[in-house]
mmCIF file of N, CA and C in Angstrom:
data_model
loop_
_atom_site.group_PDB
_atom_site.id
_atom_site.type_symbol
_atom_site.label_atom_id
_atom_site.label_comp_id
_atom_site.label_asym_id
_atom_site.label_seq_id
_atom_site.Cartn_x
_atom_site.Cartn_y
_atom_site.Cartn_z
ATOM 1 N N LYS R 59 82.020 155.995 29.652
ATOM 2 C CA LYS R 59 83.185 155.662 28.801
ATOM 3 C C LYS R 59 83.607 154.225 29.397
ATOM 4 N N SER R 60 84.291 153.417 28.231
ATOM 5 C CA SER R 60 84.628 152.077 28.803
ATOM 6 C C SER R 60 86.063 151.729 28.058
ATOM 7 N N ILE R 61 86.968 151.201 28.855
ATOM 8 C CA ILE R 61 88.147 150.751 28.229
ATOM 9 C C ILE R 61 88.420 149.319 28.024
ATOM 10 N N GLU R 62 87.156 148.548 28.250
ATOM 11 C CA GLU R 62 87.107 146.906 28.280
ATOM 12 C C GLU R 62 87.611 146.480 26.881
ATOM 13 N N HIS R 63 87.240 147.062 25.863
ATOM 14 C CA HIS R 63 87.685 146.691 24.607
ATOM 15 C C HIS R 63 89.359 146.843 24.188
ATOM 16 N N GLN R 64 89.799 147.580 25.142
ATOM 17 C CA GLN R 64 91.312 147.820 24.954
ATOM 18 C C GLN R 64 92.240 146.809 25.913
ATOM 19 N N ILE R 65 91.512 146.177 26.701
ATOM 20 C CA ILE R 65 92.556 145.090 27.508
ATOM 21 C C ILE R 65 92.705 143.920 26.657
ATOM 22 N N ILE R 66 94.140 143.681 26.636
ATOM 23 C CA ILE R 66 94.882 142.964 25.856
ATOM 24 C C ILE R 66 95.024 141.360 26.565
ATOM 25 N N ASP R 67 95.438 141.737 27.859
ATOM 26 C CA ASP R 67 95.631 140.695 28.580
ATOM 27 C C ASP R 67 95.326 141.081 30.151
ATOM 28 N N LYS R 68 95.246 140.306 31.164
ATOM 29 C CA LYS R 68 95.184 140.453 32.926
ATOM 30 C C LYS R 68 95.280 139.691 33.706
ATOM 31 N N PHE R 69 95.936 139.821 34.468
ATOM 32 C CA PHE R 69 96.271 138.865 35.767
ATOM 33 C C PHE R 69 95.527 139.475 37.005
ATOM 34 N N MET R 70 94.660 138.500 37.406
ATOM 35 C CA MET R 70 94.102 139.024 38.641
ATOM 36 C C MET R 70 94.202 138.126 39.789
ATOM 37 N N TRP R 71 94.425 138.401 40.899
ATOM 38 C CA TRP R 71 94.382 137.700 41.977
ATOM 39 C C TRP R 71 93.410 137.850 43.348
ATOM 40 N N GLY R 72 93.112 137.114 43.698
ATOM 41 C CA GLY R 72 92.006 137.294 45.068
ATOM 42 C C GLY R 72 90.533 137.069 44.292
ATOM 43 N N GLY R 73 89.792 137.318 45.074
ATOM 44 C CA GLY R 73 88.156 136.979 44.548
ATOM 45 C C GLY R 73 87.348 137.568 45.317
ATOM 46 N N VAL R 74 85.955 137.342 44.952
ATOM 47 C CA VAL R 74 85.062 137.942 45.948
ATOM 48 C C VAL R 74 85.062 137.199 47.335
ATOM 49 N N GLY R 75 84.877 137.892 48.360
ATOM 50 C CA GLY R 75 85.022 137.441 49.698
ATOM 51 C C GLY R 75 86.165 137.609 50.368
ATOM 52 N N ASP R 76 87.236 137.884 49.640
ATOM 53 C CA ASP R 76 88.932 137.925 50.102
ATOM 54 C C ASP R 76 88.863 139.362 50.841
ATOM 55 N N GLN R 77 89.577 139.082 51.825
ATOM 56 C CA GLN R 77 89.753 140.346 52.789
ATOM 57 C C GLN R 77 90.629 141.486 52.288
ATOM 58 N N VAL R 78 90.432 142.592 52.275
ATOM 59 C CA VAL R 78 91.258 143.643 51.858
ATOM 60 C C VAL R 78 91.832 144.438 53.130
ATOM 61 N N ASP R 79 93.115 144.170 53.326
ATOM 62 C CA ASP R 79 93.809 144.677 54.674
ATOM 63 C C ASP R 79 93.709 146.076 54.411
ATOM 64 N N ASN R 80 94.199 146.760 53.252
ATOM 65 C CA ASN R 80 94.228 148.320 53.380
ATOM 66 C C ASN R 80 93.959 148.702 51.669
ATOM 67 N N ILE R 81 93.034 149.243 51.649
ATOM 68 C CA ILE R 81 92.549 149.666 50.373
ATOM 69 C C ILE R 81 93.293 150.367 49.607
ATOM 70 N N LEU R 82 94.189 151.416 50.309
ATOM 71 C CA LEU R 82 95.315 152.381 49.578
ATOM 72 C C LEU R 82 96.443 151.541 48.962
ATOM 73 N N THR R 83 96.661 150.178 49.695
ATOM 74 C CA THR R 83 98.111 149.833 49.032
ATOM 75 C C THR R 83 97.930 148.513 48.452
ATOM 76 N N SER R 84 96.561 147.781 48.799
ATOM 77 C CA SER R 84 96.506 146.385 48.149
ATOM 78 C C SER R 84 96.502 146.313 46.753
ATOM 79 N N LYS R 85 97.004 145.353 46.301
ATOM 80 C CA LYS R 85 96.987 144.883 44.859
ATOM 81 C C LYS R 85 95.953 144.023 44.319
ATOM 82 N N PHE R 86 95.430 144.214 43.160
ATOM 83 C CA PHE R 86 94.277 143.288 42.822
ATOM 84 C C PHE R 86 94.670 142.593 41.513
ATOM 85 N N GLY R 87 95.495 143.185 40.777
ATOM 86 C CA GLY R 87 96.142 142.429 39.515
ATOM 87 C C GLY R 87 96.707 143.480 38.606
ATOM 88 N N ILE R 88 96.998 143.097 37.559
ATOM 89 C CA ILE R 88 97.760 143.687 36.380
ATOM 90 C C ILE R 88 96.875 143.620 35.345
ATOM 91 N N VAL R 89 96.722 144.752 34.474
ATOM 92 C CA VAL R 89 95.860 144.929 33.332
ATOM 93 C C VAL R 89 96.719 145.401 32.291
ATOM 94 N N PHE R 90 96.867 144.641 31.143
ATOM 95 C CA PHE R 90 97.596 145.245 29.886
ATOM 96 C C PHE R 90 96.611 146.103 29.000
ATOM 97 N N LEU R 91 96.624 147.097 28.404
ATOM 98 C CA LEU R 91 95.858 147.790 27.634
ATOM 99 C C LEU R 91 96.574 148.196 26.349
ATOM 100 N N ARG R 92 95.984 148.379 25.131
ATOM 101 C CA ARG R 92 96.464 148.717 23.936
ATOM 102 C C ARG R 92 95.681 149.931 23.458
ATOM 103 N N PHE R 93 96.632 150.793 22.969
ATOM 104 C CA PHE R 93 96.045 152.373 22.558
ATOM 105 C C PHE R 93 96.199 152.560 21.083
ATOM 106 N N SER R 94 95.556 153.211 20.551
ATOM 107 C CA SER R 94 95.870 153.583 19.115
ATOM 108 C C SER R 94 96.681 154.853 19.029
ATOM 109 N N SER R 95 97.194 155.290 19.946
ATOM 110 C CA SER R 95 98.154 156.550 19.988
ATOM 111 C C SER R 95 98.860 156.754 21.296
ATOM 112 N N GLN R 96 99.889 157.466 21.062
ATOM 113 C CA GLN R 96 100.512 158.165 22.428
ATOM 114 C C GLN R 96 99.609 159.099 23.112
ATOM 115 N N GLU R 97 98.913 159.772 22.406
ATOM 116 C CA GLU R 97 98.106 160.820 22.975
ATOM 117 C C GLU R 97 96.742 160.168 23.547
ATOM 118 N N GLU R 98 96.290 159.197 22.939
ATOM 119 C CA GLU R 98 95.037 158.490 23.571
ATOM 120 C C GLU R 98 95.657 158.030 25.135
ATOM 121 N N MET R 99 96.954 157.092 24.998
ATOM 122 C CA MET R 99 97.589 156.658 26.155
ATOM 123 C C MET R 99 97.445 157.580 27.218
ATOM 124 N N ILE R 100 97.959 158.747 27.040
ATOM 125 C CA ILE R 100 98.150 159.804 28.048
ATOM 126 C C ILE R 100 96.938 160.296 28.725
ATOM 127 N N GLU R 101 95.791 160.534 27.539
ATOM 128 C CA GLU R 101 94.800 160.861 27.990
ATOM 129 C C GLU R 101 93.965 159.749 28.987
ATOM 130 N N LYS R 102 93.969 158.587 28.683
ATOM 131 C CA LYS R 102 93.231 157.566 29.243
ATOM 132 C C LYS R 102 94.091 157.222 30.724
ATOM 133 N N THR R 103 95.370 157.274 30.649
ATOM 134 C CA THR R 103 95.975 157.294 31.945
ATOM 135 C C THR R 103 95.904 158.151 32.887
ATOM 136 N N GLU R 104 95.542 159.484 32.444
ATOM 137 C CA GLU R 104 95.103 160.522 33.375
ATOM 138 C C GLU R 104 93.647 160.388 33.997
ATOM 139 N N GLN R 105 92.979 159.587 33.361
ATOM 140 C CA GLN R 105 91.672 159.272 33.886
ATOM 141 C C GLN R 105 91.359 158.048 34.244
ATOM 142 N N MET R 106 92.589 157.218 34.554
ATOM 143 C CA MET R 106 92.425 155.646 34.936
ATOM 144 C C MET R 106 91.604 155.370 35.993
ATOM 145 N N GLN R 107 91.627 156.252 37.177
ATOM 146 C CA GLN R 107 90.787 156.011 38.265
ATOM 147 C C GLN R 107 89.233 156.034 37.779
ATOM 148 N N GLN R 108 88.888 156.839 36.949
ATOM 149 C CA GLN R 108 87.500 156.483 36.668
ATOM 150 C C GLN R 108 87.238 155.690 35.585
ATOM 151 N N LEU R 109 88.070 154.988 34.814
ATOM 152 C CA LEU R 109 88.046 154.159 33.860
ATOM 153 C C LEU R 109 88.017 152.703 34.364
ATOM 154 N N ILE R 110 88.871 152.578 35.497
ATOM 155 C CA ILE R 110 88.943 151.069 35.965
ATOM 156 C C ILE R 110 88.317 150.947 37.223
ATOM 157 N N ARG R 111 87.293 150.174 37.679
ATOM 158 C CA ARG R 111 86.870 149.853 39.123
ATOM 159 C C ARG R 111 86.948 148.619 39.719
ATOM 160 N N VAL R 112 87.637 148.434 40.645
ATOM 161 C CA VAL R 112 87.585 147.439 41.378
ATOM 162 C C VAL R 112 86.447 147.397 42.536
ATOM 163 N N VAL R 113 85.538 146.268 42.338
ATOM 164 C CA VAL R 113 84.474 145.862 43.253
ATOM 165 C C VAL R 113 84.933 145.160 44.302
ATOM 166 N N THR R 114 85.143 145.624 45.652
ATOM 167 C CA THR R 114 85.449 144.883 46.737
ATOM 168 C C THR R 114 84.289 144.112 47.566
ATOM 169 N N ASP R 115 83.026 144.336 47.167
ATOM 170 C CA ASP R 115 81.788 143.834 48.061
ATOM 171 C C ASP R 115 80.768 143.177 46.837
ATOM 172 N N SER R 116 80.494 141.945 46.855
ATOM 173 C CA SER R 116 79.716 141.294 45.851
ATOM 174 C C SER R 116 78.347 141.825 45.847
ATOM 175 N N THR R 117 78.215 142.588 46.994
ATOM 176 C CA THR R 117 76.565 143.415 46.682
ATOM 177 C C THR R 117 76.725 144.537 46.278
ATOM 178 N N CYS R 118 77.752 144.840 45.464
ATOM 179 C CA CYS R 118 77.926 146.173 44.912
ATOM 180 C C CYS R 118 77.934 146.049 43.408
ATOM 181 N N GLU R 119 77.915 144.996 42.952
ATOM 182 C CA GLU R 119 77.813 144.557 41.503
ATOM 183 C C GLU R 119 76.712 144.877 40.862
#
């Protein structure tokens, strides 16, 4: 599954090679998504950890 086509805007900071001090609390950016219905929004919000992936090591891409 992909939600890439639903991204309407994003603001990202940091980049490849930047140090991540705490992977549980570090912020990487904000992503704005558009959904076709409230039901879709709820369903995909519950799956967000699987739908959006943050790559912190350039060798993992």
